[in-house]
Coordinates of N, CA, C and O in Angstrom, one line a residue:
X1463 N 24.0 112.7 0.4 CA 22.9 112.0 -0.3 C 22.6 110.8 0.6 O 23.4 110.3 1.3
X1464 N 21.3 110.4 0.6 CA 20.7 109.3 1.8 C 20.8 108.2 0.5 O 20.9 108.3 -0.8
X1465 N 20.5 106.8 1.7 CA 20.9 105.9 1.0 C 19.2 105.3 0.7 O 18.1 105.6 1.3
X1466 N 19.4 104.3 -0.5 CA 18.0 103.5 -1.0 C 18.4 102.0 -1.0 O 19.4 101.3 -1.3
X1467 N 17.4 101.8 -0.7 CA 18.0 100.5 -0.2 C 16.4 99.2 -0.2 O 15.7 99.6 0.7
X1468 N 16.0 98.2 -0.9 CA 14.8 97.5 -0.7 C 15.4 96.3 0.1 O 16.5 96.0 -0.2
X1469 N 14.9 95.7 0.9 CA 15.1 94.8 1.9 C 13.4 93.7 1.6 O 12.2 94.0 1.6
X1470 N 13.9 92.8 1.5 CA 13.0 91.6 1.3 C 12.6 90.5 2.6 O 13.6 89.7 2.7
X1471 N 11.9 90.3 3.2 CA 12.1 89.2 4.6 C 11.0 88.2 3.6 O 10.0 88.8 3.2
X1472 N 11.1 87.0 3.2 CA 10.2 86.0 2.7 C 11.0 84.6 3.4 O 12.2 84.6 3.8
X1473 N 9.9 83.5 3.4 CA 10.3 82.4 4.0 C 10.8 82.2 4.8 O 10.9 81.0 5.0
X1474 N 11.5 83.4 5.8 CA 12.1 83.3 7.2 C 12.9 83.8 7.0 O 13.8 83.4 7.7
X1475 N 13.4 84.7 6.1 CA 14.6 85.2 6.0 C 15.0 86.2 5.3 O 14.4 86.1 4.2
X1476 N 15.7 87.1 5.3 CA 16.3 88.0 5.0 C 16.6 87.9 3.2 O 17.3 86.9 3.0
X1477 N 16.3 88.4 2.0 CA 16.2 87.7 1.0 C 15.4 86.4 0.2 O 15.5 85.8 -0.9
X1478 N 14.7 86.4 0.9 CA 13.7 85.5 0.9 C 12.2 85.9 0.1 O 11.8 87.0 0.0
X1479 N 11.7 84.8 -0.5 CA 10.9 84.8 -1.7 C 9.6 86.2 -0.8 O 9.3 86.1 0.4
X1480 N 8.8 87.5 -2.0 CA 8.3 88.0 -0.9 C 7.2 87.6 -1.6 O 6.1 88.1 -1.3
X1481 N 7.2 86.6 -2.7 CA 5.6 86.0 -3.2 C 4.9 84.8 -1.8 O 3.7 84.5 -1.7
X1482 N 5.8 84.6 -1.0 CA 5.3 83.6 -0.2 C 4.7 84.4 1.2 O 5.2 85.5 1.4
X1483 N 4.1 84.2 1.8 CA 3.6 84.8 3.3 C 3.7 84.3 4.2 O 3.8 83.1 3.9
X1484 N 3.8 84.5 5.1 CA 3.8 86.1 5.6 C 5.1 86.4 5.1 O 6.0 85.5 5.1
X1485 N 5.1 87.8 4.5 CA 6.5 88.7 3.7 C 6.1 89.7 4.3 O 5.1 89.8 4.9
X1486 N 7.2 90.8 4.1 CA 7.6 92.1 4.1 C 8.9 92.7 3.2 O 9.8 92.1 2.6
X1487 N 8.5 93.9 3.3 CA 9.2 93.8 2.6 C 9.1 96.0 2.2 O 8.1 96.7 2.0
X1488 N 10.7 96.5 2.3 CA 10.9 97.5 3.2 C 11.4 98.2 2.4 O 12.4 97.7 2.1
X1489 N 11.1 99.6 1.5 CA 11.9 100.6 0.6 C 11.9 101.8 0.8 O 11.0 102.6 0.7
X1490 N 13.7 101.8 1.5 CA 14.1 102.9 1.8 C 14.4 103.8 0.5 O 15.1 103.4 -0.5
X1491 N 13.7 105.2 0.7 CA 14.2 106.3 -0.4 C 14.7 107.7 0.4 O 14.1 108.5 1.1
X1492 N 16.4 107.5 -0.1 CA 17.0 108.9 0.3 C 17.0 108.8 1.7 O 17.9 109.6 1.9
X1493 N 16.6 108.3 2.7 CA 17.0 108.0 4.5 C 15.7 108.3 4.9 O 15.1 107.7 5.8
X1494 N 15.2 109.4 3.8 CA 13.7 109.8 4.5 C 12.5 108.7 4.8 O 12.0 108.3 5.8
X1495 N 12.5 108.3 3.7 CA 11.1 107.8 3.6 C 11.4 106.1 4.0 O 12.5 105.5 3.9
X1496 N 10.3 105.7 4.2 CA 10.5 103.9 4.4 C 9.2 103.5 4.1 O 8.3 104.1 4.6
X1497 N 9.0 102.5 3.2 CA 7.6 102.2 3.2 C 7.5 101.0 3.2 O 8.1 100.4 2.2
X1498 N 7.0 100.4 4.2 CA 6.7 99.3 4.8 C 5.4 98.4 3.7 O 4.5 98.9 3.0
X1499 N 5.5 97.3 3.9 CA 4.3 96.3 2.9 C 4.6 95.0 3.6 O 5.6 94.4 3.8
X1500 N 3.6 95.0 3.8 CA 3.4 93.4 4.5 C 2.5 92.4 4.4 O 1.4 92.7 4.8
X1501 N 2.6 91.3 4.0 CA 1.5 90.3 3.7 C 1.4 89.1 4.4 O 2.4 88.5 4.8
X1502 N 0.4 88.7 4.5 CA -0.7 89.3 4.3 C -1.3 90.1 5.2 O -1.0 90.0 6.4
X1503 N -2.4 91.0 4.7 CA -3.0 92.1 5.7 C -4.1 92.0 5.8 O -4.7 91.2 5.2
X1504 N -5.0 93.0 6.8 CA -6.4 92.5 6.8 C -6.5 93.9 5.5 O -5.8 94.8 5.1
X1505 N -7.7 93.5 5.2 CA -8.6 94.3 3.9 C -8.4 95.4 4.2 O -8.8 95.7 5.3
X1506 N -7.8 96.2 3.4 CA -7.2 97.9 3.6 C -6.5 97.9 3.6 O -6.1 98.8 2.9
X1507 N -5.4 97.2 4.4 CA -4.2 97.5 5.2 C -3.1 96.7 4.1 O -3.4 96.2 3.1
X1508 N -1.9 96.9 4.8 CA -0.8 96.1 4.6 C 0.5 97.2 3.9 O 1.6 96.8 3.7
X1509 N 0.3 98.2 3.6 CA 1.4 99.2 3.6 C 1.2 100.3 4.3 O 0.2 100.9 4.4
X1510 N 2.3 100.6 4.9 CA 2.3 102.4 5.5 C 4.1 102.7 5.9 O 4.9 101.7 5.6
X1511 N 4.6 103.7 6.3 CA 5.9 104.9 6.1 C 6.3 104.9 7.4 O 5.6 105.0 8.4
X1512 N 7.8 104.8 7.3 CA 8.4 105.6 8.3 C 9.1 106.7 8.1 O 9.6 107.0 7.0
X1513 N 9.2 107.3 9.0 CA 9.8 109.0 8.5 C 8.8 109.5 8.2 O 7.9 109.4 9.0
X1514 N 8.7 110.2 7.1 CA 8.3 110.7 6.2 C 6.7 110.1 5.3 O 7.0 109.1 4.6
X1515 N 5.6 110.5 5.3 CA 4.6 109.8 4.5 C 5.0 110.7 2.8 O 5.0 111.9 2.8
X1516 N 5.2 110.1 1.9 CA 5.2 110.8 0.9 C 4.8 111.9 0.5 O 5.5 112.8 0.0
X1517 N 3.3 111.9 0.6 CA 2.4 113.2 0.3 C 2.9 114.6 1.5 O 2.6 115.7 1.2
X1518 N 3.5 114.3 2.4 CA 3.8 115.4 3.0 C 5.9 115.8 2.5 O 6.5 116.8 2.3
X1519 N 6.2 114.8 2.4 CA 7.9 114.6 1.7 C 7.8 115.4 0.3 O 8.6 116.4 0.1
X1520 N 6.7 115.1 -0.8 CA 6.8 115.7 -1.3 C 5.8 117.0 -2.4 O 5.6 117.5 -3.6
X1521 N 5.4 117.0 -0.4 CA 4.3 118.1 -0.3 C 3.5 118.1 -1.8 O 3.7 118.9 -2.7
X1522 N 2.6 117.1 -2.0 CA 2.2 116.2 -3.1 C 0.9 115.3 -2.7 O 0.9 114.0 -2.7
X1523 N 0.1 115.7 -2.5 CA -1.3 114.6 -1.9 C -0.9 113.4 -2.9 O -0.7 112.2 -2.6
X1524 N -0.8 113.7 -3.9 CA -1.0 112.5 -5.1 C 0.0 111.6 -4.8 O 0.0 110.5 -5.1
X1525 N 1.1 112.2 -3.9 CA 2.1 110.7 -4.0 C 2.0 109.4 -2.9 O 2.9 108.6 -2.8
X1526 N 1.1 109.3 -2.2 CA 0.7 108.5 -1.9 C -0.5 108.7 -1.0 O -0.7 109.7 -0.4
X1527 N -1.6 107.2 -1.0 CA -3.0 107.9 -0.3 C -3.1 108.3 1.4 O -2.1 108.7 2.0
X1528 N -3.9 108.2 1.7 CA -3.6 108.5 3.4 C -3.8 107.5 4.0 O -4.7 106.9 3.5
X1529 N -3.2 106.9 5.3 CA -2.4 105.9 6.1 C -3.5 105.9 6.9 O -3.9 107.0 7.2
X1530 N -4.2 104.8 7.3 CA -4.9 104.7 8.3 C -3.8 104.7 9.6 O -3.2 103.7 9.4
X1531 N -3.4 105.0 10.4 CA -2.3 104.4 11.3 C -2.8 103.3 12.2 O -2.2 102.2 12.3
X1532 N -4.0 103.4 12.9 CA -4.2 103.0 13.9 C -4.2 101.3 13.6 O -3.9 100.3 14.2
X1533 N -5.2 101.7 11.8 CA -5.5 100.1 11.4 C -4.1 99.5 11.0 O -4.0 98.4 10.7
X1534 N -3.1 100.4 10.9 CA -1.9 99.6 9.9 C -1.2 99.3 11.5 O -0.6 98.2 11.6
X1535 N -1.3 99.8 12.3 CA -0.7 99.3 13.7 C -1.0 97.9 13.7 O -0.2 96.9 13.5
X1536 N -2.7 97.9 14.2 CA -2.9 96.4 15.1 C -3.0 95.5 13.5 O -3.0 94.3 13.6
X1537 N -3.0 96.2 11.8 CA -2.3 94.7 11.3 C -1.2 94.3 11.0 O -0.9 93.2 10.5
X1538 N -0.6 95.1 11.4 CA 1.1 94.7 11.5 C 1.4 94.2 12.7 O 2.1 93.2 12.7
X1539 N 0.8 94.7 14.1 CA 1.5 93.4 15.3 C 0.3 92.0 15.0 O 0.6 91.0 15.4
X1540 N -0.6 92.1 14.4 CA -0.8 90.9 13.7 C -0.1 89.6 13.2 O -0.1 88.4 13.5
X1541 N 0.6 91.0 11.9 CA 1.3 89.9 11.3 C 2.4 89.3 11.6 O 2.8 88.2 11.1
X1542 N 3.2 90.4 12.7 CA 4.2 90.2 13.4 C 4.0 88.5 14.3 O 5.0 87.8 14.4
X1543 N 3.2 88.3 14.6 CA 2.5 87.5 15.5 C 2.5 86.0 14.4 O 3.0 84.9 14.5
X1544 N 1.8 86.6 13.4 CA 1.6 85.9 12.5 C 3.0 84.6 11.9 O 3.0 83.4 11.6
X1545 N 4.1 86.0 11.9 CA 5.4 85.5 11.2 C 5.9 84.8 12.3 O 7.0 84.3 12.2
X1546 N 5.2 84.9 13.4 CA 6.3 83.8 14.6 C 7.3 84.6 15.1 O 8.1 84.1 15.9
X1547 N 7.4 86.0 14.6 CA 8.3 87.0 15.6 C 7.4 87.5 16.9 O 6.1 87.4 16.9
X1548 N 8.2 88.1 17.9 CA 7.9 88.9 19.2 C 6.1 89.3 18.8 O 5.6 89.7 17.7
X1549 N 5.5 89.0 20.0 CA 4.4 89.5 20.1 C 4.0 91.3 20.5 O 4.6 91.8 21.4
X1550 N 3.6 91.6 20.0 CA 4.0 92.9 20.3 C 2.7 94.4 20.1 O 2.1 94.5 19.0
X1551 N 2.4 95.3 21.1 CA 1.2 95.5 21.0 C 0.8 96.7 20.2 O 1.4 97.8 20.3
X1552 N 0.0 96.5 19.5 CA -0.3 98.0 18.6 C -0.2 99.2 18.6 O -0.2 100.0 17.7
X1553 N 0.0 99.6 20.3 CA 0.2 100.7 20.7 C 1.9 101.4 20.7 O 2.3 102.5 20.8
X1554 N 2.9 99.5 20.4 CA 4.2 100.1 20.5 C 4.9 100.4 19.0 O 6.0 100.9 18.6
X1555 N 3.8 99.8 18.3 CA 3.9 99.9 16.6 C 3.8 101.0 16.1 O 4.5 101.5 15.3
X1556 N 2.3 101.7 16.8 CA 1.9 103.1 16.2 C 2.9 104.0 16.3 O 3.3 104.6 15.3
X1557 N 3.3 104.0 17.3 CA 4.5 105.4 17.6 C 5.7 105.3 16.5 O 6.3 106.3 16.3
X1558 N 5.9 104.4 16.1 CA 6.5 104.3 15.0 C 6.5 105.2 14.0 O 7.4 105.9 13.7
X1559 N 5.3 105.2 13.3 CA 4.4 105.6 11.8 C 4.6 106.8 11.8 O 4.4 107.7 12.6
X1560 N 5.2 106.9 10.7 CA 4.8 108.0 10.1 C 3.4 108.7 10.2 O 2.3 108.4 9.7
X1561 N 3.7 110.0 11.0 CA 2.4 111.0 10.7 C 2.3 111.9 9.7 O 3.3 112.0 8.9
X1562 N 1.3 112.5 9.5 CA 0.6 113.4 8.8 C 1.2 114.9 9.4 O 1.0 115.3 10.6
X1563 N 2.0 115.4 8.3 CA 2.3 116.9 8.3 C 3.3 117.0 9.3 O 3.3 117.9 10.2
X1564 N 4.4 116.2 9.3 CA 5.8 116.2 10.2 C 6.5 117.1 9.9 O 6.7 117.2 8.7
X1565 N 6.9 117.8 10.6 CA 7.9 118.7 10.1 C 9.4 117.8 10.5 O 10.3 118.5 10.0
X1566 N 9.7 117.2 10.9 CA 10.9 116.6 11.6 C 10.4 115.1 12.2 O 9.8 115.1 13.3
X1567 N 10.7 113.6 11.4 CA 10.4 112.3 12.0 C 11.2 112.3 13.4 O 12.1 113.1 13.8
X1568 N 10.8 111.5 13.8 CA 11.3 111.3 15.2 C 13.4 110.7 15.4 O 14.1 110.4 16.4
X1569 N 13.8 110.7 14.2 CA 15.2 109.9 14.0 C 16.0 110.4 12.7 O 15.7 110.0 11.6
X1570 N 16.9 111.4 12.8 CA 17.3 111.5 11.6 C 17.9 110.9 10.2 O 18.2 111.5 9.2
X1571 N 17.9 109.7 10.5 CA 17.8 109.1 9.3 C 16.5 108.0 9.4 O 16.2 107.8 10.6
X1572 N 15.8 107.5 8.6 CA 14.7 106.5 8.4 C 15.1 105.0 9.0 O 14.3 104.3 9.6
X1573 N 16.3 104.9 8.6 CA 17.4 103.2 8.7 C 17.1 103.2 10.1 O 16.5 102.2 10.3
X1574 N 17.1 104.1 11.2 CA 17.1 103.8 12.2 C 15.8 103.7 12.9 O 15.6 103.0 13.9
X1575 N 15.0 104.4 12.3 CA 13.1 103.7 12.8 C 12.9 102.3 12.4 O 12.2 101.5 13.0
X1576 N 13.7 102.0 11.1 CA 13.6 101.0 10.9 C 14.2 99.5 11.2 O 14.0 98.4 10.8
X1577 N 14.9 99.9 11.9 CA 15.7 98.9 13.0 C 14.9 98.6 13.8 O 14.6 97.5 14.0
X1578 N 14.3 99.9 14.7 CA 14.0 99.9 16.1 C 12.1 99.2 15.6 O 11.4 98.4 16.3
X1579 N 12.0 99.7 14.6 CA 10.8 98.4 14.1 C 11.0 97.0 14.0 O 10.2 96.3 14.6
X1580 N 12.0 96.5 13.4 CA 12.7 95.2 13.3 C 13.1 94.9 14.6 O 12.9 93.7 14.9
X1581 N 13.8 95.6 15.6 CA 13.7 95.0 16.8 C 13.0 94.6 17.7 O 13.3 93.7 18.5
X1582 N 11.6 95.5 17.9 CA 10.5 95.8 18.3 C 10.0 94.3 18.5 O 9.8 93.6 19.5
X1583 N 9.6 93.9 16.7 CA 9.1 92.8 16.2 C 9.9 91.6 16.5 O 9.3 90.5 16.5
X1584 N 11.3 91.8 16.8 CA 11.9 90.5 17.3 C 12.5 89.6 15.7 O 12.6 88.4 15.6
X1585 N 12.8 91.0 14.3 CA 13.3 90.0 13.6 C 15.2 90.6 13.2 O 15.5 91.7 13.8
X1586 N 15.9 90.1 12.6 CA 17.4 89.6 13.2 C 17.4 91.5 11.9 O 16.6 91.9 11.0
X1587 N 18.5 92.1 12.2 CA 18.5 93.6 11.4 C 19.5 93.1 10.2 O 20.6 92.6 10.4
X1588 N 19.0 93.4 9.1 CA 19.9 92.8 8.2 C 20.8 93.2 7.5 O 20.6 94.1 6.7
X1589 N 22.1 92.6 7.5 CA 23.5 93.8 6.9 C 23.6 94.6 6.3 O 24.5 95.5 6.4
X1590 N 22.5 94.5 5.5 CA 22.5 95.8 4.3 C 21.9 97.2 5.0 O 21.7 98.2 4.3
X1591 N 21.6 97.2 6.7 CA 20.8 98.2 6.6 C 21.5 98.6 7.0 O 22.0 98.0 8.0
X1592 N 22.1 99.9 6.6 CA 23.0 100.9 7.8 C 22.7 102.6 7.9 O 22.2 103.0 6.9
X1593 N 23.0 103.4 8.7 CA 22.8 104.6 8.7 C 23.6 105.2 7.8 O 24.7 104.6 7.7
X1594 N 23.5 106.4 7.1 CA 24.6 106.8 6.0 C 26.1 107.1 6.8 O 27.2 107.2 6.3
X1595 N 25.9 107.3 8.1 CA 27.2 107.7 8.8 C 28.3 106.9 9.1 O 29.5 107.1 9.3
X1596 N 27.3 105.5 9.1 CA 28.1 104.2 9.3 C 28.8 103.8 7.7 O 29.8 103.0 7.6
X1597 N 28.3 104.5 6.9 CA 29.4 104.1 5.4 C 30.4 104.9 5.0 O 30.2 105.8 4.2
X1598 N 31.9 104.4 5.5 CA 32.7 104.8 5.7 C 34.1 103.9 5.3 O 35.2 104.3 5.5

């Protein structure tokens, strides 16, 4: 069984209020899926998936709408920018994202896109995240 896990970054920190901005703020389901939310965003934007996009996880249009990528890239190294982490360019964000009709994400568990996103961005990885292999 994969792990679930919500991860909050508000006010500079790990646990931190995510009513305040710039937030994020990260819900891992089952290892697959990750869905990213971040605020603030430009108009449209401000959530999209690692791993797995829902609607293809559970081969389900309705479970979630479709991802701009390109636009959720350059507003995420935005806001990355924004929060005073690593400057970092949209083109190293995209490769990240969850695509459309994956048969296999790029990492077998999600925890670990989601580090290498957190590191990317230049913010600290926080205890709670681990791969299911590391719980032991």
């Amino acid at each position: 069984m994969g792990a679930f896990e919500t991860l909050v970054y508000g006010d500079g920190e790990w646990g931190g209020d995510p009513a305040v901005t710039p937030s994020l703020s990260i819900d891992i389901h089952d290892s697959d899926i990750a869905t990213v939310e971040y605020r603030p965003a430009p108009e449209g934007c401000g959530r999209f998936y690692l791993g797995f996009q829902p609607r293809d996880y559970f081969d389900d249009p309705a479970e979630s709408d479709p991802v701009d990528l390109d636009a959720e890239a350059e507003g995420f190294a935005e806001w990355a920018a924004l929060a005073g982490t690593d400057d970092v360019g949209a083109k190293r964000v995209r490769k990240l994202l969850a695509e459309e009709h994956v048969d296999e994400p790029q990492d077998t568990f999600v925890e670990e896109t989601v580090e290498r996103l957190l590191r990317l961005i230049g913010l600290p990885v926080p205890d709670a995240l681990t791969t299911p292999d590391e719980l032991d």
